[in-house]
């Protein structure tokens, strides 16, 4: 290190720790960065949720009310992109920042400065995505999957989206390298791999999935960029290319991506259920192997998103059976969660309620996934609301509700205060009921043939759509209660005990750290 850098080195000496706004901008503290990730994710969740309400307002009754068809499609595109890359993924990275070092007994993440960069890259990416609404031509309207040929023809919003996704990819890859290095190198003495909390395992595997899949998405959108501006024809049939190639490359990323959004959820739920059942997790080793099996299988199922693109039957059958295979390790997990609860001394505080709802509703989403895996059925249901119902059961009652479970579970640890249990339970029941009112009817409209991504529909779908829209507004408003409970907990309340969940056995918040955080001046080096 040169002398210039050494003299300007902020982390040395007593004037080291930045205060005020610089505490956040220049933070290398995993807890502060975790908090930044979680708040960023929450605002994106509200923003993309507001877009969903725009969609549901338009679909409240048949005919066009508020939106032009193009605007409607922009809303569905940005709702998907922002929920995935802005809300769910950053929330899980926020959990990783807060909990990975504490659970393995490390003083911080392995690369604290890189950690800072991972977070702050999200801001320009979000600004580009949101800013694409305001450029000539408006935000992209082709759906979050950005299929050509439409995406080759769209305006500069597409270039902004490509740039945003490149930045998000860099952030994810750098963050994953940080998480893997932390887990593999900074565990407390004696913590072997098979002694790590399951949350750590799920994040370790997720980080490998991210490193393997994000560059593939980057490749797909770079080929898209050169098709748009540099005269190539990867996806352009007029120049000898093939638009279906994009779908193959995209879904080779896209299917592992859905497991990136669910494996950390498995980790959170596998932490909470044993705590409130007062029993150790049933089948720890099988959980580790099942998670690894799901991750490996997730790379050989991608074309189940493309059954109607004209594949050879042998290919269709391969992807049908490989998709069905994933239900085996997933079934192992569901079995283990239920076996953990079996004959336990259960109590039903808010985190446990969200976790039990997760097990039940995520499994429902898994079942509709199995239905969609069946080739002849999928050909009927392709691009209908049945698919929309399926992936919202997986991503809302799966990913999003596990995030809520984790927030309630760890809020006492993070803030030092107990949250308001009564309001937490209200939030749980309102969310769960409103979620089902919103998305369950979509199974029926989908089976009856209502196509997705269309702002209008035939009269026979009117009742179910009205029910879905009412549920959606209730679901949206319920999340303001969540915001209120979190802010109230941060600002004060009953002091949390070292272990707030009384009687919970085998519940280790943290492994004692070799050095308390405030004495930790320089990034750790692996010896
Ligand atoms: Cu898939």
Short mmCIF file of C-alpha atoms and ligand atoms in Angstrom, two decimals:
data_model
loop_
_atom_site.label_atom_id
_atom_site.label_comp_id
_atom_site.label_asym_id
_atom_site.label_seq_id
_atom_site.Cartn_x
_atom_site.Cartn_y
_atom_site.Cartn_z
CA UNK A 1 0.00 0.00 0.00
CA UNK A 2 1.40 3.41 -0.90
CA UNK A 3 2.03 6.05 1.73
CA UNK A 4 -0.64 8.32 0.26
CA UNK A 5 -3.33 5.72 0.82
CA UNK A 6 -2.00 4.97 4.26
CA UNK A 7 -2.25 8.58 5.41
CA UNK A 8 -5.79 8.90 4.09
CA UNK A 9 -6.78 5.59 5.52
CA UNK A 10 -10.00 6.29 7.40
CA UNK A 11 -10.20 3.11 9.38
CA UNK A 12 -7.10 3.69 11.48
CA UNK A 13 -6.92 5.56 14.72
CA UNK A 14 -9.56 7.19 16.91
CA UNK A 15 -11.07 9.45 14.27
CA UNK A 16 -11.73 6.27 12.30
CA UNK A 17 -15.46 5.74 12.35
CA UNK A 18 -17.39 8.03 10.05
CA UNK A 19 -20.49 9.63 11.53
CA UNK A 20 -23.67 11.19 10.18
CA UNK A 21 -24.52 10.37 6.59
CA UNK A 22 -20.94 9.16 6.02
CA UNK A 23 -21.61 6.36 8.51
CA UNK A 24 -23.83 4.88 5.83
CA UNK A 25 -22.08 6.01 2.65
CA UNK A 26 -18.63 4.87 3.78
CA UNK A 27 -19.73 1.98 5.96
CA UNK A 28 -17.70 -1.18 6.08
CA UNK A 29 -19.76 -2.55 8.98
CA UNK A 30 -21.73 -5.64 8.01
CA UNK A 31 -24.63 -4.66 10.28
CA UNK A 32 -24.97 -1.16 8.81
CA UNK A 33 -24.69 -2.54 5.28
CA UNK A 34 -27.26 -5.22 6.13
CA UNK A 35 -29.61 -2.49 7.35
CA UNK A 36 -29.08 -0.51 4.14
CA UNK A 37 -29.89 -3.58 2.05
CA UNK A 38 -33.06 -4.28 4.04
CA UNK A 39 -34.39 -0.70 3.82
CA UNK A 40 -33.54 -0.46 0.13
CA UNK A 41 -35.39 -3.72 -0.43
CA UNK A 42 -38.41 -2.53 1.54
CA UNK A 43 -38.75 0.68 -0.49
CA UNK A 44 -38.42 -1.26 -3.73
CA UNK A 45 -41.06 -3.69 -2.42
CA UNK A 46 -43.48 -0.80 -1.84
CA UNK A 47 -42.61 0.77 -5.22
CA UNK A 48 -43.06 -2.42 -7.23
CA UNK A 49 -46.12 -3.24 -5.13
CA UNK A 50 -47.65 0.10 -6.11
CA UNK A 51 -47.11 -0.91 -9.74
CA UNK A 52 -48.95 -4.17 -9.07
CA UNK A 53 -51.86 -2.12 -7.71
CA UNK A 54 -51.86 -0.16 -10.98
CA UNK A 55 -52.16 -3.50 -12.80
CA UNK A 56 -54.95 -4.71 -10.51
CA UNK A 57 -56.83 -1.39 -10.78
CA UNK A 58 -56.88 -1.77 -14.57
CA UNK A 59 -58.04 -5.39 -14.27
CA UNK A 60 -60.73 -4.60 -11.69
CA UNK A 61 -63.32 -4.76 -14.45
CA UNK A 62 -63.32 -5.57 -18.18
CA UNK A 63 -62.57 -2.78 -20.64
CA UNK A 64 -59.83 -0.16 -20.48
CA UNK A 65 -60.07 2.19 -17.51
CA UNK A 66 -56.82 3.84 -16.46
CA UNK A 67 -54.07 2.57 -18.70
CA UNK A 68 -53.18 2.23 -22.33
CA UNK A 69 -52.14 -1.35 -23.27
CA UNK A 70 -48.49 -0.26 -23.62
CA UNK A 71 -48.52 1.37 -20.17
CA UNK A 72 -50.06 -1.78 -18.71
CA UNK A 73 -47.24 -3.88 -20.14
CA UNK A 74 -44.63 -1.44 -18.82
CA UNK A 75 -46.10 -1.86 -15.36
CA UNK A 76 -45.96 -5.68 -15.52
CA UNK A 77 -42.34 -5.52 -16.76
CA UNK A 78 -41.07 -3.14 -14.09
CA UNK A 79 -43.11 -4.82 -11.36
CA UNK A 80 -41.31 -8.09 -12.14
CA UNK A 81 -37.83 -6.66 -12.63
CA UNK A 82 -37.94 -4.48 -9.50
CA UNK A 83 -39.49 -7.14 -7.25
CA UNK A 84 -36.85 -9.69 -8.29
CA UNK A 85 -33.70 -7.56 -8.45
CA UNK A 86 -34.72 -4.71 -6.15
CA UNK A 87 -36.85 -6.30 -3.43
CA UNK A 88 -36.30 -10.03 -2.92
CA UNK A 89 -32.61 -10.50 -3.76
CA UNK A 90 -31.36 -7.46 -1.77
CA UNK A 91 -33.49 -8.51 1.23
CA UNK A 92 -31.76 -11.88 1.36
CA UNK A 93 -28.35 -10.22 0.96
CA UNK A 94 -29.36 -7.97 3.87
CA UNK A 95 -30.04 -11.04 6.00
CA UNK A 96 -26.71 -12.53 4.91
CA UNK A 97 -24.87 -9.37 5.93
CA UNK A 98 -26.49 -9.23 9.33
CA UNK A 99 -26.48 -12.90 10.21
CA UNK A 100 -23.61 -14.70 8.42
CA UNK A 101 -20.78 -13.11 10.45
CA UNK A 102 -22.74 -13.42 13.70
CA UNK A 103 -23.77 -17.03 13.11
CA UNK A 104 -20.27 -18.25 12.24
CA UNK A 105 -18.40 -16.11 14.78
CA UNK A 106 -16.64 -13.84 12.30
CA UNK A 107 -15.93 -10.20 13.20
CA UNK A 108 -17.28 -8.94 9.86
CA UNK A 109 -17.53 -9.96 6.23
CA UNK A 110 -14.26 -11.05 4.63
CA UNK A 111 -14.06 -7.99 2.33
CA UNK A 112 -15.79 -5.08 4.10
CA UNK A 113 -14.97 -2.46 1.43
CA UNK A 114 -16.19 -4.72 -1.35
CA UNK A 115 -19.32 -5.18 0.74
CA UNK A 116 -19.87 -1.42 0.73
CA UNK A 117 -19.48 -1.37 -3.05
CA UNK A 118 -21.95 -4.24 -3.52
CA UNK A 119 -24.63 -2.23 -1.80
CA UNK A 120 -23.99 1.17 -3.35
CA UNK A 121 -23.99 -0.31 -6.87
CA UNK A 122 -27.68 -1.00 -6.32
CA UNK A 123 -28.53 2.72 -6.29
CA UNK A 124 -27.43 3.61 -9.86
CA UNK A 125 -29.03 0.35 -11.08
CA UNK A 126 -32.35 1.25 -9.44
CA UNK A 127 -32.15 4.81 -10.78
CA UNK A 128 -31.57 3.47 -14.31
CA UNK A 129 -34.49 1.05 -14.07
CA UNK A 130 -36.88 3.61 -12.62
CA UNK A 131 -35.49 6.38 -14.81
CA UNK A 132 -36.31 4.33 -17.92
CA UNK A 133 -39.96 5.25 -17.31
CA UNK A 134 -39.22 8.85 -18.26
CA UNK A 135 -37.18 8.52 -21.47
CA UNK A 136 -38.76 8.92 -24.91
CA UNK A 137 -40.76 5.79 -25.66
CA UNK A 138 -41.12 4.89 -22.00
CA UNK A 139 -40.00 1.81 -20.06
CA UNK A 140 -39.73 -1.54 -21.79
CA UNK A 141 -43.03 -3.31 -22.33
CA UNK A 142 -41.93 -6.84 -23.22
CA UNK A 143 -42.05 -8.38 -19.75
CA UNK A 144 -39.18 -8.94 -17.30
CA UNK A 145 -37.86 -11.72 -19.57
CA UNK A 146 -37.05 -9.17 -22.32
CA UNK A 147 -37.73 -11.57 -25.20
CA UNK A 148 -36.66 -10.57 -28.70
CA UNK A 149 -37.68 -9.59 -31.31
CA UNK A 150 -39.66 -6.94 -29.38
CA UNK A 151 -36.72 -6.09 -27.10
CA UNK A 152 -34.46 -5.48 -30.12
CA UNK A 153 -36.93 -2.93 -31.45
CA UNK A 154 -37.63 -1.01 -28.25
CA UNK A 155 -36.27 2.44 -27.45
CA UNK A 156 -33.42 3.57 -25.23
CA UNK A 157 -35.23 2.30 -22.11
CA UNK A 158 -33.98 -1.14 -23.16
CA UNK A 159 -30.37 0.08 -23.11
CA UNK A 160 -30.90 1.56 -19.65
CA UNK A 161 -32.37 -1.74 -18.49
CA UNK A 162 -29.41 -3.68 -19.94
CA UNK A 163 -26.98 -1.35 -18.17
CA UNK A 164 -28.95 -1.64 -14.91
CA UNK A 165 -28.85 -5.44 -15.06
CA UNK A 166 -25.11 -5.42 -15.75
CA UNK A 167 -24.59 -3.31 -12.63
CA UNK A 168 -26.89 -5.54 -10.58
CA UNK A 169 -24.96 -8.56 -11.81
CA UNK A 170 -21.63 -7.08 -10.72
CA UNK A 171 -23.14 -6.30 -7.32
CA UNK A 172 -24.47 -9.86 -6.93
CA UNK A 173 -21.25 -11.55 -8.04
CA UNK A 174 -19.05 -9.39 -5.83
CA UNK A 175 -21.45 -9.95 -2.91
CA UNK A 176 -21.41 -13.71 -3.51
CA UNK A 177 -17.61 -13.84 -3.56
CA UNK A 178 -17.68 -12.00 -0.24
CA UNK A 179 -20.21 -14.39 1.30
CA UNK A 180 -18.40 -17.52 0.09
CA UNK A 181 -15.03 -16.26 1.33
CA UNK A 182 -16.52 -15.30 4.69
CA UNK A 183 -18.18 -18.67 5.18
CA UNK A 184 -15.22 -20.75 4.02
CA UNK A 185 -12.46 -18.80 5.78
CA UNK A 186 -13.81 -16.96 8.82
CA UNK A 187 -15.70 -19.60 10.81
CA UNK A 188 -15.02 -19.84 14.53
CA UNK A 189 -12.58 -22.61 15.48
CA UNK A 190 -14.33 -25.96 15.65
CA UNK A 191 -17.21 -25.05 13.38
CA UNK A 192 -16.93 -27.69 10.68
CA UNK A 193 -18.99 -27.38 7.51
CA UNK A 194 -21.58 -29.86 8.77
CA UNK A 195 -21.92 -27.88 12.01
CA UNK A 196 -22.86 -24.62 10.32
CA UNK A 197 -26.41 -23.33 10.89
CA UNK A 198 -28.59 -24.29 7.93
CA UNK A 199 -29.09 -20.64 7.00
CA UNK A 200 -25.34 -20.46 6.33
CA UNK A 201 -25.50 -23.56 4.13
CA UNK A 202 -28.39 -22.22 2.07
CA UNK A 203 -26.59 -18.92 1.51
CA UNK A 204 -23.32 -20.67 0.61
CA UNK A 205 -25.13 -22.66 -2.07
CA UNK A 206 -27.09 -19.60 -3.22
CA UNK A 207 -23.86 -17.64 -3.63
CA UNK A 208 -22.48 -20.37 -5.92
CA UNK A 209 -25.73 -20.30 -7.91
CA UNK A 210 -25.39 -16.53 -8.30
CA UNK A 211 -21.80 -16.75 -9.53
CA UNK A 212 -22.77 -19.47 -12.00
CA UNK A 213 -25.91 -17.85 -13.37
CA UNK A 214 -25.48 -14.05 -13.37
CA UNK A 215 -22.73 -14.08 -16.07
CA UNK A 216 -25.10 -16.04 -18.33
CA UNK A 217 -27.73 -13.33 -18.03
CA UNK A 218 -24.99 -10.78 -18.67
CA UNK A 219 -24.07 -12.71 -21.82
CA UNK A 220 -27.67 -12.78 -23.04
CA UNK A 221 -28.21 -9.04 -22.58
CA UNK A 222 -24.82 -8.21 -24.09
CA UNK A 223 -25.75 -10.18 -27.21
CA UNK A 224 -29.00 -8.24 -27.15
CA UNK A 225 -27.05 -4.98 -26.93
CA UNK A 226 -24.85 -5.84 -29.92
CA UNK A 227 -27.93 -6.91 -31.88
CA UNK A 228 -29.45 -3.52 -31.14
CA UNK A 229 -26.46 -1.30 -31.89
CA UNK A 230 -23.53 -3.14 -33.45
CA UNK A 231 -25.04 -4.99 -36.38
CA UNK A 232 -24.98 -8.55 -35.01
CA UNK A 233 -27.93 -10.92 -35.49
CA UNK A 234 -27.77 -13.40 -32.63
CA UNK A 235 -31.49 -13.15 -32.05
CA UNK A 236 -32.62 -11.57 -35.31
CA UNK A 237 -34.08 -14.00 -37.84
CA UNK A 238 -33.61 -11.45 -40.65
CA UNK A 239 -29.82 -11.75 -40.21
CA UNK A 240 -29.79 -15.52 -39.76
CA UNK A 241 -30.19 -15.49 -35.97
CA UNK A 242 -32.85 -17.10 -33.82
CA UNK A 243 -35.01 -15.36 -31.19
CA UNK A 244 -35.48 -18.72 -29.43
CA UNK A 245 -31.74 -18.76 -28.69
CA UNK A 246 -32.36 -15.83 -26.35
CA UNK A 247 -34.97 -17.84 -24.46
CA UNK A 248 -32.52 -20.71 -23.99
CA UNK A 249 -29.76 -18.45 -22.69
CA UNK A 250 -32.14 -16.37 -20.60
CA UNK A 251 -33.77 -19.35 -18.86
CA UNK A 252 -30.43 -21.05 -18.30
CA UNK A 253 -29.99 -18.07 -15.97
CA UNK A 254 -33.68 -17.67 -15.13
CA UNK A 255 -34.43 -21.01 -13.59
CA UNK A 256 -31.44 -21.04 -11.18
CA UNK A 257 -32.55 -17.48 -10.41
CA UNK A 258 -35.84 -18.73 -8.94
CA UNK A 259 -33.82 -20.93 -6.58
CA UNK A 260 -31.63 -17.96 -5.70
CA UNK A 261 -34.86 -16.38 -4.49
CA UNK A 262 -36.00 -19.44 -2.51
CA UNK A 263 -32.94 -21.21 -1.01
CA UNK A 264 -32.22 -18.43 1.53
CA UNK A 265 -35.94 -18.59 2.39
CA UNK A 266 -35.47 -22.28 3.19
CA UNK A 267 -32.58 -21.26 5.45
CA UNK A 268 -34.66 -18.69 7.33
CA UNK A 269 -37.58 -21.06 7.85
CA UNK A 270 -35.20 -23.84 8.94
CA UNK A 271 -33.90 -21.44 11.60
CA UNK A 272 -37.30 -20.32 12.89
CA UNK A 273 -39.28 -23.59 13.00
CA UNK A 274 -36.86 -25.40 15.39
CA UNK A 275 -36.82 -22.33 17.67
CA UNK A 276 -40.61 -22.27 18.10
CA UNK A 277 -40.99 -26.05 18.16
CA UNK A 278 -38.31 -26.25 20.89
CA UNK A 279 -36.66 -29.11 19.02
CA UNK A 280 -33.53 -29.32 16.90
CA UNK A 281 -34.05 -29.27 13.16
CA UNK A 282 -35.03 -32.74 11.95
CA UNK A 283 -32.73 -34.21 9.30
CA UNK A 284 -29.98 -31.56 9.20
CA UNK A 285 -27.69 -33.54 6.88
CA UNK A 286 -30.54 -34.40 4.51
CA UNK A 287 -31.39 -30.66 4.42
CA UNK A 288 -27.84 -29.87 3.28
CA UNK A 289 -27.91 -32.57 0.60
CA UNK A 290 -31.43 -31.64 -0.53
CA UNK A 291 -30.41 -27.98 -0.91
CA UNK A 292 -27.36 -29.00 -2.96
CA UNK A 293 -29.46 -31.35 -5.10
CA UNK A 294 -31.98 -28.60 -5.82
CA UNK A 295 -29.16 -26.26 -6.80
CA UNK A 296 -27.60 -28.79 -9.21
CA UNK A 297 -30.93 -29.81 -10.75
CA UNK A 298 -31.86 -26.15 -11.24
CA UNK A 299 -29.35 -26.02 -14.12
CA UNK A 300 -30.98 -28.80 -16.16
CA UNK A 301 -34.62 -27.77 -16.25
CA UNK A 302 -34.57 -24.40 -18.04
CA UNK A 303 -36.54 -25.33 -21.14
CA UNK A 304 -39.70 -26.09 -19.14
CA UNK A 305 -40.34 -22.37 -19.71
CA UNK A 306 -40.28 -23.01 -23.47
CA UNK A 307 -42.40 -26.10 -24.10
CA UNK A 308 -44.37 -24.26 -26.80
CA UNK A 309 -41.34 -23.05 -28.79
CA UNK A 310 -41.13 -26.17 -30.95
CA UNK A 311 -38.58 -28.47 -29.34
CA UNK A 312 -38.08 -32.11 -30.32
CA UNK A 313 -40.27 -34.41 -28.21
CA UNK A 314 -37.17 -36.02 -26.66
CA UNK A 315 -36.14 -32.58 -25.38
CA UNK A 316 -39.60 -31.85 -24.04
CA UNK A 317 -39.66 -35.17 -22.18
CA UNK A 318 -36.19 -34.61 -20.73
CA UNK A 319 -37.18 -31.22 -19.33
CA UNK A 320 -40.50 -32.54 -18.05
CA UNK A 321 -38.88 -35.35 -16.07
CA UNK A 322 -35.92 -33.31 -14.82
CA UNK A 323 -38.37 -30.70 -13.54
CA UNK A 324 -40.42 -33.31 -11.74
CA UNK A 325 -37.22 -34.66 -10.13
CA UNK A 326 -36.82 -31.41 -8.16
CA UNK A 327 -39.93 -32.26 -6.19
CA UNK A 328 -37.96 -35.06 -4.47
CA UNK A 329 -35.38 -32.92 -2.60
CA UNK A 330 -38.08 -30.28 -2.05
CA UNK A 331 -40.32 -32.96 -0.56
CA UNK A 332 -37.46 -33.97 1.76
CA UNK A 333 -37.34 -30.41 3.05
CA UNK A 334 -41.08 -30.11 3.61
CA UNK A 335 -41.05 -33.48 5.38
CA UNK A 336 -38.21 -32.31 7.65
CA UNK A 337 -39.99 -29.08 8.60
CA UNK A 338 -43.13 -30.99 9.52
CA UNK A 339 -41.10 -33.63 11.40
CA UNK A 340 -39.38 -30.80 13.31
CA UNK A 341 -42.77 -29.49 14.42
CA UNK A 342 -44.10 -32.98 15.17
CA UNK A 343 -44.71 -33.35 18.93
CA UNK A 344 -42.76 -30.17 19.62
CA UNK A 345 -43.75 -27.65 22.33
CA UNK A 346 -44.90 -25.15 19.77
CA UNK A 347 -45.83 -21.52 20.31
CA UNK A 348 -47.19 -19.31 17.59
CA UNK A 349 -45.54 -15.92 17.65
CA UNK A 350 -45.47 -13.90 14.42
CA UNK A 351 -42.23 -15.38 12.98
CA UNK A 352 -43.58 -18.92 13.51
CA UNK A 353 -46.94 -18.02 11.95
CA UNK A 354 -45.19 -16.71 8.85
CA UNK A 355 -42.98 -19.83 8.74
CA UNK A 356 -45.88 -22.27 9.00
CA UNK A 357 -47.75 -20.31 6.33
CA UNK A 358 -44.59 -20.54 4.25
CA UNK A 359 -44.48 -24.32 4.52
CA UNK A 360 -48.14 -24.66 3.57
CA UNK A 361 -48.41 -22.02 0.84
CA UNK A 362 -44.98 -22.58 -0.72
CA UNK A 363 -45.86 -26.27 -1.00
CA UNK A 364 -49.09 -25.27 -2.79
CA UNK A 365 -46.93 -23.27 -5.20
CA UNK A 366 -44.76 -26.34 -5.61
CA UNK A 367 -47.79 -28.42 -6.50
CA UNK A 368 -48.95 -26.00 -9.19
CA UNK A 369 -45.34 -26.10 -10.41
CA UNK A 370 -45.63 -29.86 -10.78
CA UNK A 371 -48.88 -29.38 -12.68
CA UNK A 372 -47.09 -26.98 -15.04
CA UNK A 373 -44.19 -29.40 -15.45
CA UNK A 374 -46.51 -31.88 -17.13
CA UNK A 375 -45.86 -31.22 -20.80
CA UNK A 376 -49.37 -31.56 -22.28
CA UNK A 377 -50.86 -29.54 -19.43
CA UNK A 378 -48.25 -26.81 -19.78
CA UNK A 379 -49.00 -26.44 -23.48
CA UNK A 380 -52.58 -25.58 -22.47
CA UNK A 381 -51.62 -23.33 -19.59
CA UNK A 382 -48.66 -21.49 -21.20
CA UNK A 383 -49.00 -17.71 -20.69
CA UNK A 384 -52.22 -17.97 -18.70
CA UNK A 385 -52.99 -16.69 -15.21
CA UNK A 386 -52.35 -20.20 -13.86
CA UNK A 387 -48.64 -19.47 -14.31
CA UNK A 388 -49.08 -16.11 -12.57
CA UNK A 389 -50.82 -17.86 -9.64
CA UNK A 390 -48.05 -20.48 -9.49
CA UNK A 391 -45.09 -18.15 -9.28
CA UNK A 392 -46.76 -15.75 -6.86
CA UNK A 393 -47.34 -18.66 -4.48
CA UNK A 394 -43.63 -19.43 -4.79
CA UNK A 395 -42.34 -15.87 -4.69
CA UNK A 396 -44.80 -14.09 -2.42
CA UNK A 397 -45.92 -16.72 0.08
CA UNK A 398 -42.51 -18.32 -0.40
CA UNK A 399 -39.77 -15.71 -0.69
CA UNK A 400 -41.52 -12.53 0.54
CA UNK A 401 -43.26 -14.14 3.53
CA UNK A 402 -40.05 -15.87 4.63
CA UNK A 403 -38.42 -12.43 4.58
CA UNK A 404 -41.21 -11.13 6.82
CA UNK A 405 -40.75 -14.16 9.11
CA UNK A 406 -37.01 -13.42 9.32
CA UNK A 407 -37.56 -9.72 10.00
CA UNK A 408 -39.90 -10.47 12.96
CA UNK A 409 -37.56 -13.18 14.23
CA UNK A 410 -34.42 -11.05 14.19
CA UNK A 411 -35.87 -7.57 14.86
CA UNK A 412 -35.29 -7.97 18.65
CA UNK A 413 -31.67 -8.89 17.91
CA UNK A 414 -31.22 -6.01 15.47
CA UNK A 415 -32.94 -3.24 17.42
CA UNK A 416 -32.68 -4.38 21.04
CA UNK A 417 -36.47 -4.01 21.36
CA UNK A 418 -39.41 -6.37 21.05
CA UNK A 419 -41.83 -5.58 18.23
CA UNK A 420 -45.55 -5.24 18.97
CA UNK A 421 -46.72 -8.88 18.93
CA UNK A 422 -50.41 -8.01 18.55
CA UNK A 423 -49.78 -5.81 15.53
CA UNK A 424 -47.37 -8.42 14.14
CA UNK A 425 -50.12 -11.04 14.27
CA UNK A 426 -52.54 -8.61 12.63
CA UNK A 427 -50.00 -8.08 9.87
CA UNK A 428 -49.61 -11.83 9.45
CA UNK A 429 -53.32 -12.62 9.18
CA UNK A 430 -54.11 -9.64 6.94
CA UNK A 431 -51.20 -10.53 4.65
CA UNK A 432 -52.01 -14.24 4.46
CA UNK A 433 -55.74 -13.80 3.87
CA UNK A 434 -55.32 -10.95 1.39
CA UNK A 435 -52.60 -12.88 -0.47
CA UNK A 436 -54.89 -15.87 -0.96
CA UNK A 437 -57.84 -13.68 -2.01
CA UNK A 438 -55.55 -12.07 -4.60
CA UNK A 439 -53.84 -15.09 -6.08
CA UNK A 440 -55.99 -18.17 -5.48
CA UNK A 441 -58.68 -17.10 -8.01
CA UNK A 442 -55.94 -16.77 -10.65
CA UNK A 443 -55.72 -20.58 -10.73
CA UNK A 444 -59.34 -20.60 -11.93
CA UNK A 445 -59.05 -17.77 -14.47
CA UNK A 446 -55.88 -19.41 -15.74
CA UNK A 447 -57.45 -22.84 -16.12
CA UNK A 448 -60.33 -21.13 -17.96
CA UNK A 449 -57.80 -19.66 -20.39
CA UNK A 450 -57.33 -16.02 -19.38
CA UNK A 451 -54.01 -14.86 -20.91
CA UNK A 452 -51.48 -12.91 -18.83
CA UNK A 453 -49.93 -9.55 -19.84
CA UNK A 454 -53.15 -8.33 -21.50
CA UNK A 455 -54.96 -5.30 -20.02
CA UNK A 456 -58.45 -6.44 -20.95
CA UNK A 457 -60.34 -9.72 -20.79
CA UNK A 458 -63.55 -11.50 -21.73
CA UNK A 459 -66.64 -11.00 -19.58
CA UNK A 460 -66.64 -14.49 -18.07
CA UNK A 461 -63.48 -13.63 -16.07
CA UNK A 462 -65.00 -10.53 -14.45
CA UNK A 463 -65.93 -11.88 -10.98
CA UNK A 464 -62.61 -13.58 -10.27
CA UNK A 465 -60.69 -10.52 -11.42
CA UNK A 466 -62.71 -8.25 -9.17
CA UNK A 467 -61.96 -10.54 -6.20
CA UNK A 468 -58.24 -10.58 -7.09
CA UNK A 469 -58.12 -6.79 -7.32
CA UNK A 470 -59.87 -6.29 -3.97
CA UNK A 471 -57.43 -8.76 -2.39
CA UNK A 472 -54.48 -6.97 -3.96
CA UNK A 473 -55.43 -3.61 -2.47
CA UNK A 474 -55.93 -5.22 0.96
CA UNK A 475 -52.52 -6.90 0.57
CA UNK A 476 -50.87 -3.61 -0.36
CA UNK A 477 -52.41 -1.65 2.52
CA UNK A 478 -51.46 -4.41 5.01
CA UNK A 479 -47.80 -3.81 4.23
CA UNK A 480 -48.06 -0.26 5.60
CA UNK A 481 -48.84 -1.93 8.92
CA UNK A 482 -45.56 -3.89 8.53
CA UNK A 483 -43.71 -0.60 7.98
CA UNK A 484 -45.37 0.84 11.11
CA UNK A 485 -44.48 -2.17 13.29
CA UNK A 486 -40.84 -2.07 12.15
CA UNK A 487 -40.46 1.69 12.74
CA UNK A 488 -42.18 1.40 16.14
CA UNK A 489 -39.77 -1.38 17.12
CA UNK A 490 -36.72 0.61 16.02
CA UNK A 491 -37.85 3.66 17.99
CA UNK A 492 -38.41 1.84 21.26
CA UNK A 493 -40.46 -0.67 23.16
CA UNK A 494 -39.93 -3.46 25.61
CA UNK A 495 -36.27 -4.34 25.91
CA UNK A 496 -35.43 -7.62 24.20
CA UNK A 497 -33.79 -10.36 26.28
CA UNK A 498 -30.63 -12.02 25.01
CA UNK A 499 -32.91 -14.78 23.79
CA UNK A 500 -36.36 -13.24 23.35
CA UNK A 501 -38.08 -16.51 22.43
CA UNK A 502 -38.40 -17.98 25.89
CA UNK A 503 -37.91 -21.67 26.32
CA UNK A 504 -36.50 -22.06 22.85
CA UNK A 505 -33.83 -24.70 22.99
CA UNK A 506 -30.88 -25.10 20.72
CA UNK A 507 -31.41 -21.51 19.69
CA UNK A 508 -28.02 -19.94 19.24
CA UNK A 509 -28.31 -16.37 18.12
CA UNK A 510 -24.64 -16.03 17.52
CA UNK A 511 -21.32 -17.68 17.99
CA UNK A 512 -19.11 -15.57 20.28
CA UNK A 513 -16.94 -13.44 18.07
CA UNK A 514 -13.15 -13.56 18.53
CA UNK A 515 -13.14 -9.75 18.79
CA UNK A 516 -16.01 -7.39 19.53
CA UNK A 517 -16.87 -5.34 16.49
CA UNK A 518 -15.78 -1.92 17.78
CA UNK A 519 -12.20 -3.07 18.33
CA UNK A 520 -12.06 -4.34 14.80
CA UNK A 521 -10.14 -1.75 12.80
CA UNK A 522 -8.94 -3.37 9.62
CA UNK A 523 -10.49 -5.89 7.28
CA UNK A 524 -9.74 -9.41 8.44
CA UNK A 525 -6.97 -11.27 6.74
CA UNK A 526 -7.00 -15.00 6.49
CA UNK A 527 -4.02 -16.47 8.25
CU1 LIG B 1 -38.11 -22.77 -14.22
#
